[in-house]
Amino acid sequence: MRSSKSWKVLLVSLTAALSLSVLAGCSSNSKNDAEDNSKAIATYKGGAVTQKEFDTDVKVMKFLSPEQAQYLELDGFKETILKQEVAFEYLAGQASDKAKEEAKKQADKQLDTYKQGLGNTYASSLKEQGVTEDQIHDYMVRVLTVYQDMLLKVTDDEVKKQFEATKGDFTVATLRHVLVGFTDANKKERSKEDALKRAKEVQAKLKGGADFAAVAKEYSDDPGSKDSGGLYADKTLGTYVEEFKKAAQTLPLNTISDPIETTYGYHIMKVESRKEKTFDQLTNEEKETLKSTVASNKLQQFMEKDLNGIIEKIDLPKSSASPAASAGASPSASAPAASPSAK
């Protein structure tokens, strides 16, 4: 998997459904909110974010992504969230009516899905976090407004250009692999040295003519393919983690690879077939994925290149979280499973 950019802080189920890794909301302007007399903690060209608005959105983020809640108490991440609020408020204010209308429809669907997922715990979860359904809905609408506006601005030429830059991701391949993990089947840690030694043993057996399926069943730590002899049939290569994907794109057919290191461990691979796609052969879903990637990249470019020029002042009170905790923490996704597929 590629590493996240610094502005990408929270993994929220809403944004995963949108094919955008992470989005933060913008400040709340809900008509349901009481009068806001709190201090402006960020000012930007055309507006401001108040303490109350910021606190509300932090509560919403904790509700949507409780596993990331601890990081929202750290000053460094609070400032990142605040800057994101500025960006989304600014961008939502410039969005088209069409984007706003579509965002409202999508927010209704997303909220219904979220409520169904939580079931009987939905109301108690709202109460525990101190947020209302209207505040959750407003947050979703603002996030989706920016996303939909970005999507509407993506051109066909930009989609085709993105395909040309990443066409290897759409190659379909059938391959086999054996994973020697840094954690074995019994959840016991294995050193890199031991893993590499075992991977080379696997490689030697396969180069010596051993049956790949039999070796995979004996040695592989990948539960997703072990019982099928290490087989992944007709999979799009873009679904795999980066190192695994690159090897699958370039390894000569029906040859045994050297050990390939990923975050999971060492892989020994054999590619049995590989077929490239042209743009015209892409499914509508694949074209929409490309379009979403272009939109995500545009948002990322705005965050990295334009945002600081819009912000006029940040005046965020410091929390009591320890500097050591702030420096050492990392709001990363949960540890990957053994499969090489990127989730």
XYZ file of C-alpha atoms in Angstrom:
343
model
C 0.000 0.000 0.000
C 1.113 3.550 -0.617
C 1.791 5.670 2.446
C -0.822 8.264 3.337
C -0.151 11.962 2.866
C 0.054 14.138 5.999
C -3.422 15.597 5.492
C -4.988 12.174 5.386
C -5.861 11.595 9.008
C -9.059 9.633 9.504
C -10.281 6.463 7.830
C -14.054 6.920 7.830
C -16.475 4.386 6.411
C -18.241 7.134 4.502
C -15.187 8.067 2.495
C -14.185 4.482 1.848
C -17.472 4.081 0.047
C -16.520 7.033 -2.093
C -13.151 5.547 -3.144
C -11.406 8.455 -1.422
C -8.985 7.257 1.255
C -9.763 9.964 3.792
C -11.807 13.136 3.968
C -12.339 15.521 6.846
C -15.486 17.587 7.159
C -15.824 21.312 7.121
C -17.309 23.460 9.822
C -20.949 23.153 10.733
C -23.481 25.680 9.589
C -26.522 23.608 10.514
C -29.752 25.490 11.094
C -30.367 23.071 13.937
C -27.360 24.345 15.888
C -27.876 26.857 18.678
C -26.480 30.343 18.255
C -22.707 30.211 18.075
C -20.913 32.889 20.092
C -17.671 30.965 20.430
C -14.269 32.266 19.405
C -13.019 31.991 15.818
C -10.025 29.657 15.929
C -9.265 29.843 12.200
C -9.855 32.596 9.682
C -9.488 32.287 5.937
C -10.330 34.196 2.799
C -14.100 34.538 2.984
C -14.860 32.950 6.339
C -13.945 31.535 9.737
C -14.191 28.352 11.791
C -15.317 28.743 15.397
C -14.409 26.670 18.428
C -17.947 25.292 18.595
C -17.899 24.279 14.943
C -14.555 22.582 15.393
C -15.644 20.738 18.542
C -18.800 19.512 16.812
C -16.907 18.123 13.852
C -14.369 16.412 16.106
C -17.265 14.677 17.878
C -18.684 13.606 14.530
C -15.314 12.189 13.487
C -15.067 10.251 16.732
C -18.546 8.871 16.137
C -17.785 7.807 12.563
C -14.316 6.492 13.322
C -13.999 5.579 17.029
C -10.781 3.635 16.425
C -9.094 6.915 15.482
C -10.545 8.977 18.353
C -7.374 8.998 20.468
C -5.455 10.879 17.795
C -7.945 13.721 17.803
C -6.752 14.627 21.291
C -3.250 15.390 20.008
C -2.385 18.955 19.076
C -0.651 18.089 15.822
C -3.670 16.232 14.479
C -6.119 18.810 15.787
C -4.385 21.466 13.736
C -4.456 19.229 10.668
C -8.187 18.660 11.144
C -8.770 22.382 11.586
C -6.934 23.150 8.357
C -9.001 20.517 6.609
C -12.139 22.163 7.958
C -11.041 25.422 6.398
C -10.390 23.697 3.089
C -13.727 21.924 2.962
C -15.718 24.943 4.025
C -13.981 27.013 1.379
C -14.442 24.399 -1.359
C -18.053 23.621 -0.417
C -18.849 27.319 -0.701
C -17.693 27.237 -4.313
C -19.464 24.003 -5.253
C -22.186 23.895 -7.890
C -25.873 23.412 -7.085
C -25.747 20.093 -8.916
C -22.971 18.888 -6.606
C -24.944 19.977 -3.545
C -28.079 18.188 -4.705
C -26.229 14.955 -5.390
C -24.400 15.250 -2.065
C -27.702 15.451 -0.202
C -28.952 12.269 -1.911
C -25.724 10.422 -1.191
C -25.676 11.604 2.433
C -29.192 10.243 2.974
C -28.074 6.849 1.662
C -24.836 6.833 3.644
C -26.573 7.720 6.891
C -29.186 4.999 6.382
C -26.424 2.471 5.740
C -24.546 3.609 8.829
C -27.676 3.375 11.002
C -28.393 -0.127 9.759
C -24.812 -1.143 10.492
C -24.998 0.048 14.107
C -28.506 -1.298 14.627
C -29.753 -0.980 18.195
C -26.543 0.749 19.318
C -27.045 3.752 16.996
C -28.946 5.952 19.457
C -26.676 5.132 22.403
C -23.586 5.802 20.246
C -24.917 9.240 19.342
C -25.591 9.987 22.994
C -22.172 8.721 24.083
C -20.385 10.975 21.628
C -22.680 13.927 22.290
C -23.783 14.454 18.680
C -27.132 14.531 16.896
C -28.222 12.797 13.728
C -28.597 16.200 12.060
C -24.962 17.010 12.831
C -23.829 13.681 11.373
C -25.937 14.315 8.270
C -24.622 17.875 7.863
C -21.065 16.599 8.075
C -21.729 14.004 5.391
C -23.390 16.543 3.122
C -20.410 18.896 3.331
C -17.865 16.142 2.676
C -19.893 14.808 -0.223
C -20.491 18.255 -1.668
C -16.761 18.743 -2.119
C -16.324 15.229 -3.465
C -19.195 15.522 -5.938
C -17.968 18.916 -7.125
C -14.503 17.480 -7.706
C -16.017 14.591 -9.658
C -18.107 16.876 -11.858
C -14.974 18.789 -12.839
C -13.077 15.687 -14.006
C -12.852 15.540 -17.798
C -12.761 12.504 -20.071
C -9.234 13.449 -21.127
C -8.121 13.455 -17.477
C -9.605 9.989 -16.972
C -7.769 8.672 -20.045
C -4.544 10.306 -18.904
C -4.879 8.667 -15.484
C -5.397 5.312 -17.179
C -2.248 5.721 -19.261
C -0.289 6.550 -16.120
C -1.574 3.488 -14.251
C -2.595 1.048 -17.003
C -0.575 -1.746 -15.419
C -3.016 -1.686 -12.503
C -5.750 -2.888 -14.859
C -3.779 -5.822 -16.226
C -5.506 -9.121 -15.404
C -3.264 -11.960 -14.268
C -3.444 -15.472 -12.947
C -0.628 -16.244 -10.533
C 0.459 -18.438 -7.678
C 2.466 -17.387 -4.659
C 3.787 -18.671 -1.378
C 3.924 -16.204 1.491
C 6.452 -16.698 4.254
C 5.058 -14.218 6.723
C 6.664 -12.175 9.441
C 3.935 -13.838 11.511
C 3.362 -17.558 11.064
C 0.073 -19.471 10.969
C 0.067 -19.666 14.773
C 0.362 -15.864 15.113
C 3.960 -16.247 16.266
C 6.386 -13.571 15.110
C 9.124 -14.590 12.698
C 12.285 -12.551 12.187
C 13.154 -11.164 8.762
C 16.202 -13.372 8.652
C 14.198 -16.517 9.394
C 11.477 -15.519 6.944
C 13.981 -14.910 4.154
C 15.741 -18.191 4.851
C 12.434 -20.070 4.654
C 11.435 -18.181 1.477
C 14.683 -19.202 -0.206
C 13.977 -22.785 0.804
C 10.591 -22.499 -0.911
C 12.224 -20.955 -3.987
C 14.758 -23.786 -4.201
C 12.056 -26.454 -3.988
C 10.002 -24.792 -6.733
C 12.995 -24.267 -9.013
C 13.840 -27.907 -8.437
C 10.516 -28.927 -9.931
C 8.313 -29.338 -6.854
C 4.564 -28.941 -7.381
C 3.633 -25.328 -6.642
C 0.228 -26.175 -5.153
C 1.728 -28.748 -2.796
C 4.478 -26.362 -1.656
C 1.953 -23.571 -1.079
C -0.225 -25.793 1.074
C 2.796 -26.775 3.163
C 4.587 -23.442 3.473
C 2.263 -20.517 2.751
C 1.026 -18.218 5.519
C -1.588 -16.596 3.260
C -5.017 -17.891 4.351
C -6.593 -16.411 1.228
C -4.764 -18.711 -1.179
C -3.037 -21.457 0.785
C -5.794 -24.036 0.417
C -6.072 -23.337 -3.318
C -2.367 -23.981 -3.869
C -1.393 -20.328 -3.760
C -3.675 -19.477 -6.679
C -5.131 -16.056 -7.485
C -6.969 -16.445 -10.798
C -7.844 -13.600 -13.169
C -7.257 -10.798 -10.658
C -6.680 -7.170 -11.579
C -3.131 -6.309 -10.511
C -4.099 -2.943 -9.051
C -5.755 -4.788 -6.163
C -2.370 -5.945 -4.825
C 0.082 -4.085 -2.611
C 2.738 -2.151 -4.493
C 5.754 -4.494 -4.333
C 3.640 -7.552 -5.118
C 1.910 -5.719 -7.978
C 5.167 -4.600 -9.589
C 6.565 -8.118 -9.476
C 3.384 -9.511 -11.013
C 3.577 -6.909 -13.781
C 7.165 -7.669 -14.759
C 8.018 -11.282 -13.873
C 8.456 -13.439 -16.998
C 5.612 -15.918 -17.335
C 5.964 -19.337 -15.675
C 9.223 -18.519 -13.917
C 9.894 -18.664 -10.192
C 10.626 -15.270 -8.647
C 13.248 -14.308 -6.127
C 11.816 -13.496 -2.677
C 9.607 -10.391 -2.895
C 9.398 -8.412 0.343
C 6.128 -6.711 1.346
C 4.682 -5.654 4.686
C 3.365 -9.196 5.052
C 6.629 -11.058 4.591
C 8.440 -12.651 1.640
C 6.570 -13.967 -1.400
C 7.707 -16.493 -3.981
C 5.622 -15.966 -7.117
C 4.882 -17.534 -10.479
C 2.739 -15.674 -13.030
C 0.835 -18.108 -15.245
C -0.952 -15.604 -17.490
C -1.148 -11.837 -17.908
C -3.408 -9.768 -20.170
C -3.281 -6.002 -20.559
C -6.423 -3.959 -21.101
C -7.019 -0.999 -23.381
C -9.089 1.946 -22.201
C -12.036 0.779 -24.317
C -11.987 -2.585 -22.530
C -12.452 -1.076 -19.087
C -15.710 -1.654 -17.258
C -17.838 1.316 -16.203
C -16.831 0.584 -12.619
C -13.136 0.761 -13.535
C -13.656 4.058 -15.341
C -15.458 5.434 -12.285
C -12.530 4.306 -10.146
C -10.170 6.259 -12.400
C -12.447 9.282 -12.182
C -12.476 9.058 -8.392
C -8.686 8.845 -8.363
C -8.418 12.018 -10.448
C -10.823 13.788 -8.077
C -8.869 12.571 -5.055
C -5.605 13.773 -6.594
C -7.095 17.204 -7.232
C -8.174 17.455 -3.623
C -4.738 16.352 -2.488
C -3.087 18.979 -4.676
C -5.353 21.652 -3.223
C -4.464 20.595 0.326
C -0.749 20.583 -0.384
C -0.360 23.555 -2.712
C -3.248 25.990 -2.223
C -4.545 25.647 1.313
C -1.846 27.620 3.130
C -2.425 30.566 0.805
C -6.088 30.683 1.831
C -5.621 30.447 5.601
C -5.121 33.809 7.271
C -4.785 32.800 10.917
C -4.863 29.691 13.119
C -5.503 30.221 16.833
C -6.155 26.736 18.182
C -5.852 26.275 21.968
C -3.308 23.679 23.028
C -4.474 20.495 24.713
C -2.948 18.742 27.699
C -1.769 15.749 25.612
C 1.903 15.050 26.167
C 4.373 16.170 23.460
C 5.930 12.704 23.495
C 2.592 11.118 22.703
C 1.958 13.606 19.929
C 5.365 13.000 18.381
C 5.200 9.239 18.479
C 1.616 8.549 17.513
C 0.510 7.576 14.051
C -3.158 7.301 13.063
C -2.541 4.528 10.584
C -4.947 1.906 9.387
C -5.109 -1.387 11.212
C -2.339 -3.870 10.514
C -2.753 -5.654 7.178
C -3.822 -9.241 6.910
C -1.721 -11.866 5.209
C -3.253 -11.512 1.752
C -1.266 -9.375 -0.741
C -4.461 -7.679 -1.872
C -4.624 -3.986 -1.039
C -7.802 -3.200 0.858
